[in-house]
Amino acid sequence: MRGLPCSNSTSLFNFYIPVAEYLDKSPIQFGQISSIQSSSTPLSQDVTLPSLSLPENPLLSSPQPVSLPFPISHGTTTLAFIFQGGLLAAADTRSSCAGYVEGPAAQKILPIHSHMVSTTSGTSADCALWKRILSRELRLYQLRHGRRLSTSGAAKLLSHMLHPFKGTELCVAAILCGWDGEKIEKSVDPSLEKTQSSFSSVGGQQHLAREKRKGSGPCMFYVCSDGTRLQGNLFSVGSGSPYAISVLDQGVKWELTLDEATSIAREAVYRATHRDAYSGNHVDIYHISSKGWIRRSREDLKEEYYREKERRERGMTQIVTLSEET
């Protein structure tokens, strides 16, 4: 682990940066310090580095956890799953605090880059801050290396940055949904395996090359503020997740079409908002594929209520008709 120049300060933003080649094969330069400055050579007193520490604050410098003036209750419903058409992420839009509904139109799915979005659950300010930090680091990585960092690398990076805050009042629970681009590498194969190689002519000479496909397709990780990092094909996070997961377990399949997956995600959020008072209002749905993410139009959950009502009435009509015929 490498520290920042302000490692002796009391700032909470002294991240533990993973060593080189830990997140990916190429080292990541985070932009805070250069490789020369991070070496063991002591700096002269004439050189002044920009301080990244926050102003002195007894709340920040105190080693003991600071109690909040009132208890904060977190309420939300977020979900994401993988199907044959890519990834689908959905969330409600109600923002609550300590039993009060603060806003009906919060955005709980935040784009990270062109092929990645993140659902957010927890404290709104913390989620927005760490989304910006992660977006910045991924953009810097792309500019330095000419390619996007994989979803696995992004989840590992976020997990390492959040781990030092374990045990504090920080509350962030995110589902990273991304599509990793296809990378093809060619290497000489001395074993002459015909099933895994192809001939190519370079300068009149025959060379045996083998193509390797790495990290292509949808990928999804759950990252929590205590450093937890889990990979899976289906996640639901928030106070309404127990109700949403029951719908997802029953309906999510690999063979789903985009319309069917959207309908299941919408119904799962609707079921959660029907039982959970801290979730409700609207539903946001994002579809992530090889072409990037697409945000579907925000829909009021009362429309799903009317559709459910029509289905029940139609079912009752069919039952009455069958009973009359018999």
PDB file of N, CA and C in Angstrom, residues 104-155:
ATOM      1  N   PRO A 104     -39.478  12.802  -3.941  1.00  0.00           N
ATOM      2  CA  PRO A 104     -40.055  11.714  -4.744  1.00  0.00           C
ATOM      3  C   PRO A 104     -39.293  11.397  -6.015  1.00  0.00           C
ATOM      4  N   ALA A 105     -38.245  12.152  -6.329  1.00  0.00           N
ATOM      5  CA  ALA A 105     -37.602  12.012  -7.646  1.00  0.00           C
ATOM      6  C   ALA A 105     -36.086  11.916  -7.510  1.00  0.00           C
ATOM      7  N   ALA A 106     -35.597  11.125  -6.573  1.00  0.00           N
ATOM      8  CA  ALA A 106     -34.152  10.927  -6.423  1.00  0.00           C
ATOM      9  C   ALA A 106     -33.639   9.977  -7.496  1.00  0.00           C
ATOM     10  N   GLN A 107     -32.397  10.180  -7.902  1.00  0.00           N
ATOM     11  CA  GLN A 107     -31.773   9.319  -8.905  1.00  0.00           C
ATOM     12  C   GLN A 107     -30.835   8.355  -8.183  1.00  0.00           C
ATOM     13  N   LYS A 108     -31.207   7.090  -8.152  1.00  0.00           N
ATOM     14  CA  LYS A 108     -30.449   6.082  -7.412  1.00  0.00           C
ATOM     15  C   LYS A 108     -29.609   5.196  -8.327  1.00  0.00           C
ATOM     16  N   ILE A 109     -29.678   5.401  -9.626  1.00  0.00           N
ATOM     17  CA  ILE A 109     -28.803   4.703 -10.565  1.00  0.00           C
ATOM     18  C   ILE A 109     -27.942   5.764 -11.237  1.00  0.00           C
ATOM     19  N   LEU A 110     -26.645   5.698 -11.004  1.00  0.00           N
ATOM     20  CA  LEU A 110     -25.728   6.740 -11.459  1.00  0.00           C
ATOM     21  C   LEU A 110     -24.780   6.170 -12.515  1.00  0.00           C
ATOM     22  N   PRO A 111     -24.680   6.811 -13.672  1.00  0.00           N
ATOM     23  CA  PRO A 111     -23.714   6.356 -14.688  1.00  0.00           C
ATOM     24  C   PRO A 111     -22.278   6.598 -14.234  1.00  0.00           C
ATOM     25  N   ILE A 112     -21.417   5.611 -14.453  1.00  0.00           N
ATOM     26  CA  ILE A 112     -19.999   5.725 -14.129  1.00  0.00           C
ATOM     27  C   ILE A 112     -19.202   6.094 -15.379  1.00  0.00           C
ATOM     28  N   HIS A 113     -19.372   5.348 -16.448  1.00  0.00           N
ATOM     29  CA  HIS A 113     -18.844   5.716 -17.754  1.00  0.00           C
ATOM     30  C   HIS A 113     -19.762   5.138 -18.822  1.00  0.00           C
ATOM     31  N   SER A 114     -19.321   5.106 -20.063  1.00  0.00           N
ATOM     32  CA  SER A 114     -20.210   4.763 -21.173  1.00  0.00           C
ATOM     33  C   SER A 114     -20.752   3.347 -21.096  1.00  0.00           C
ATOM     34  N   HIS A 115     -20.060   2.424 -20.397  1.00  0.00           N
ATOM     35  CA  HIS A 115     -20.485   1.034 -20.338  1.00  0.00           C
ATOM     36  C   HIS A 115     -20.659   0.545 -18.898  1.00  0.00           C
ATOM     37  N   MET A 116     -20.873   1.454 -17.952  1.00  0.00           N
ATOM     38  CA  MET A 116     -21.026   1.041 -16.560  1.00  0.00           C
ATOM     39  C   MET A 116     -21.942   2.002 -15.829  1.00  0.00           C
ATOM     40  N   VAL A 117     -22.838   1.446 -15.023  1.00  0.00           N
ATOM     41  CA  VAL A 117     -23.680   2.222 -14.119  1.00  0.00           C
ATOM     42  C   VAL A 117     -23.588   1.583 -12.741  1.00  0.00           C
ATOM     43  N   SER A 118     -24.038   2.330 -11.740  1.00  0.00           N
ATOM     44  CA  SER A 118     -23.991   1.847 -10.364  1.00  0.00           C
ATOM     45  C   SER A 118     -25.296   2.203  -9.670  1.00  0.00           C
ATOM     46  N   THR A 119     -25.933   1.205  -9.069  1.00  0.00           N
ATOM     47  CA  THR A 119     -27.068   1.488  -8.202  1.00  0.00           C
ATOM     48  C   THR A 119     -26.544   1.906  -6.835  1.00  0.00           C
ATOM     49  N   THR A 120     -27.245   2.799  -6.170  1.00  0.00           N
ATOM     50  CA  THR A 120     -26.778   3.336  -4.893  1.00  0.00           C
ATOM     51  C   THR A 120     -27.816   3.090  -3.820  1.00  0.00           C
ATOM     52  N   SER A 121     -27.351   2.676  -2.664  1.00  0.00           N
ATOM     53  CA  SER A 121     -28.202   2.464  -1.504  1.00  0.00           C
ATOM     54  C   SER A 121     -27.413   2.884  -0.274  1.00  0.00           C
ATOM     55  N   GLY A 122     -28.035   3.677   0.577  1.00  0.00           N
ATOM     56  CA  GLY A 122     -27.350   4.186   1.761  1.00  0.00           C
ATOM     57  C   GLY A 122     -27.564   5.676   1.896  1.00  0.00           C
ATOM     58  N   THR A 123     -26.553   6.367   2.384  1.00  0.00           N
ATOM     59  CA  THR A 123     -26.629   7.822   2.519  1.00  0.00           C
ATOM     60  C   THR A 123     -26.430   8.475   1.152  1.00  0.00           C
ATOM     61  N   SER A 124     -27.340   9.348   0.766  1.00  0.00           N
ATOM     62  CA  SER A 124     -27.304   9.930  -0.576  1.00  0.00           C
ATOM     63  C   SER A 124     -26.025  10.717  -0.822  1.00  0.00           C
ATOM     64  N   ALA A 125     -25.597  11.499   0.153  1.00  0.00           N
ATOM     65  CA  ALA A 125     -24.393  12.309  -0.028  1.00  0.00           C
ATOM     66  C   ALA A 125     -23.163  11.428  -0.185  1.00  0.00           C
ATOM     67  N   ASP A 126     -23.057  10.377   0.615  1.00  0.00           N
ATOM     68  CA  ASP A 126     -21.910   9.468   0.499  1.00  0.00           C
ATOM     69  C   ASP A 126     -21.887   8.775  -0.851  1.00  0.00           C
ATOM     70  N   CYS A 127     -23.049   8.317  -1.312  1.00  0.00           N
ATOM     71  CA  CYS A 127     -23.114   7.633  -2.604  1.00  0.00           C
ATOM     72  C   CYS A 127     -22.723   8.569  -3.744  1.00  0.00           C
ATOM     73  N   ALA A 128     -23.204   9.812  -3.705  1.00  0.00           N
ATOM     74  CA  ALA A 128     -22.869  10.761  -4.765  1.00  0.00           C
ATOM     75  C   ALA A 128     -21.378  11.088  -4.758  1.00  0.00           C
ATOM     76  N   LEU A 129     -20.786  11.241  -3.566  1.00  0.00           N
ATOM     77  CA  LEU A 129     -19.360  11.546  -3.475  1.00  0.00           C
ATOM     78  C   LEU A 129     -18.514  10.418  -4.045  1.00  0.00           C
ATOM     79  N   TRP A 130     -18.770   9.192  -3.628  1.00  0.00           N
ATOM     80  CA  TRP A 130     -17.934   8.082  -4.073  1.00  0.00           C
ATOM     81  C   TRP A 130     -18.190   7.717  -5.528  1.00  0.00           C
ATOM     82  N   LYS A 131     -19.357   8.037  -6.031  1.00  0.00           N
ATOM     83  CA  LYS A 131     -19.585   7.861  -7.469  1.00  0.00           C
ATOM     84  C   LYS A 131     -18.685   8.789  -8.256  1.00  0.00           C
ATOM     85  N   ARG A 132     -18.556  10.048  -7.821  1.00  0.00           N
ATOM     86  CA  ARG A 132     -17.690  10.997  -8.516  1.00  0.00           C
ATOM     87  C   ARG A 132     -16.223  10.590  -8.412  1.00  0.00           C
ATOM     88  N   ILE A 133     -15.825  10.108  -7.232  1.00  0.00           N
ATOM     89  CA  ILE A 133     -14.432   9.674  -7.058  1.00  0.00           C
ATOM     90  C   ILE A 133     -14.127   8.496  -7.978  1.00  0.00           C
ATOM     91  N   LEU A 134     -15.024   7.520  -8.028  1.00  0.00           N
ATOM     92  CA  LEU A 134     -14.800   6.348  -8.881  1.00  0.00           C
ATOM     93  C   LEU A 134     -14.796   6.734 -10.347  1.00  0.00           C
ATOM     94  N   SER A 135     -15.698   7.598 -10.749  1.00  0.00           N
ATOM     95  CA  SER A 135     -15.737   8.042 -12.147  1.00  0.00           C
ATOM     96  C   SER A 135     -14.441   8.745 -12.534  1.00  0.00           C
ATOM     97  N   ARG A 136     -13.918   9.549 -11.631  1.00  0.00           N
ATOM     98  CA  ARG A 136     -12.662  10.256 -11.911  1.00  0.00           C
ATOM     99  C   ARG A 136     -11.511   9.283 -12.099  1.00  0.00           C
ATOM    100  N   GLU A 137     -11.395   8.304 -11.199  1.00  0.00           N
ATOM    101  CA  GLU A 137     -10.283   7.364 -11.282  1.00  0.00           C
ATOM    102  C   GLU A 137     -10.373   6.494 -12.537  1.00  0.00           C
ATOM    103  N   LEU A 138     -11.573   6.088 -12.907  1.00  0.00           N
ATOM    104  CA  LEU A 138     -11.723   5.274 -14.112  1.00  0.00           C
ATOM    105  C   LEU A 138     -11.421   6.091 -15.367  1.00  0.00           C
ATOM    106  N   ARG A 139     -11.785   7.365 -15.354  1.00  0.00           N
ATOM    107  CA  ARG A 139     -11.483   8.216 -16.498  1.00  0.00           C
ATOM    108  C   ARG A 139      -9.981   8.439 -16.627  1.00  0.00           C
ATOM    109  N   LEU A 140      -9.306   8.652 -15.505  1.00  0.00           N
ATOM    110  CA  LEU A 140      -7.854   8.811 -15.535  1.00  0.00           C
ATOM    111  C   LEU A 140      -7.176   7.538 -16.035  1.00  0.00           C
ATOM    112  N   TYR A 141      -7.663   6.406 -15.613  1.00  0.00           N
ATOM    113  CA  TYR A 141      -7.097   5.140 -16.086  1.00  0.00           C
ATOM    114  C   TYR A 141      -7.275   5.004 -17.601  1.00  0.00           C
ATOM    115  N   GLN A 142      -8.444   5.371 -18.100  1.00  0.00           N
ATOM    116  CA  GLN A 142      -8.692   5.260 -19.536  1.00  0.00           C
ATOM    117  C   GLN A 142      -7.808   6.206 -20.337  1.00  0.00           C
ATOM    118  N   LEU A 143      -7.569   7.393 -19.814  1.00  0.00           N
ATOM    119  CA  LEU A 143      -6.719   8.346 -20.528  1.00  0.00           C
ATOM    120  C   LEU A 143      -5.262   7.885 -20.531  1.00  0.00           C
ATOM    121  N   ARG A 144      -4.812   7.252 -19.463  1.00  0.00           N
ATOM    122  CA  ARG A 144      -3.415   6.841 -19.379  1.00  0.00           C
ATOM    123  C   ARG A 144      -3.122   5.575 -20.188  1.00  0.00           C
ATOM    124  N   HIS A 145      -4.085   4.656 -20.228  1.00  0.00           N
ATOM    125  CA  HIS A 145      -3.824   3.347 -20.827  1.00  0.00           C
ATOM    126  C   HIS A 145      -4.577   3.112 -22.123  1.00  0.00           C
ATOM    127  N   GLY A 146      -5.461   4.022 -22.490  1.00  0.00           N
ATOM    128  CA  GLY A 146      -6.162   3.882 -23.753  1.00  0.00           C
ATOM    129  C   GLY A 146      -7.236   2.827 -23.768  1.00  0.00           C
ATOM    130  N   ARG A 147      -7.682   2.378 -22.633  1.00  0.00           N
ATOM    131  CA  ARG A 147      -8.752   1.387 -22.546  1.00  0.00           C
ATOM    132  C   ARG A 147      -9.426   1.513 -21.192  1.00  0.00           C
ATOM    133  N   ARG A 148     -10.631   0.980 -21.110  1.00  0.00           N
ATOM    134  CA  ARG A 148     -11.391   1.047 -19.871  1.00  0.00           C
ATOM    135  C   ARG A 148     -10.926  -0.016 -18.883  1.00  0.00           C
ATOM    136  N   LEU A 149     -10.991   0.328 -17.620  1.00  0.00           N
ATOM    137  CA  LEU A 149     -10.726  -0.651 -16.574  1.00  0.00           C
ATOM    138  C   LEU A 149     -11.910  -1.596 -16.476  1.00  0.00           C
ATOM    139  N   SER A 150     -11.646  -2.865 -16.263  1.00  0.00           N
ATOM    140  CA  SER A 150     -12.711  -3.860 -16.202  1.00  0.00           C
ATOM    141  C   SER A 150     -13.614  -3.611 -14.998  1.00  0.00           C
ATOM    142  N   THR A 151     -14.796  -4.203 -15.054  1.00  0.00           N
ATOM    143  CA  THR A 151     -15.728  -4.069 -13.937  1.00  0.00           C
ATOM    144  C   THR A 151     -15.156  -4.676 -12.670  1.00  0.00           C
ATOM    145  N   SER A 152     -14.444  -5.784 -12.808  1.00  0.00           N
ATOM    146  CA  SER A 152     -13.797  -6.393 -11.647  1.00  0.00           C
ATOM    147  C   SER A 152     -12.753  -5.464 -11.049  1.00  0.00           C
ATOM    148  N   GLY A 153     -11.953  -4.815 -11.900  1.00  0.00           N
ATOM    149  CA  GLY A 153     -10.966  -3.865 -11.396  1.00  0.00           C
ATOM    150  C   GLY A 153     -11.606  -2.665 -10.742  1.00  0.00           C
ATOM    151  N   ALA A 154     -12.712  -2.166 -11.312  1.00  0.00           N
ATOM    152  CA  ALA A 154     -13.409  -1.028 -10.710  1.00  0.00           C
ATOM    153  C   ALA A 154     -13.987  -1.393  -9.351  1.00  0.00           C
ATOM    154  N   ALA A 155     -14.550  -2.605  -9.224  1.00  0.00           N
ATOM    155  CA  ALA A 155     -15.083  -3.038  -7.935  1.00  0.00           C
ATOM    156  C   ALA A 155     -13.972  -3.193  -6.908  1.00  0.00           C
TER     157      ALA A 155
END
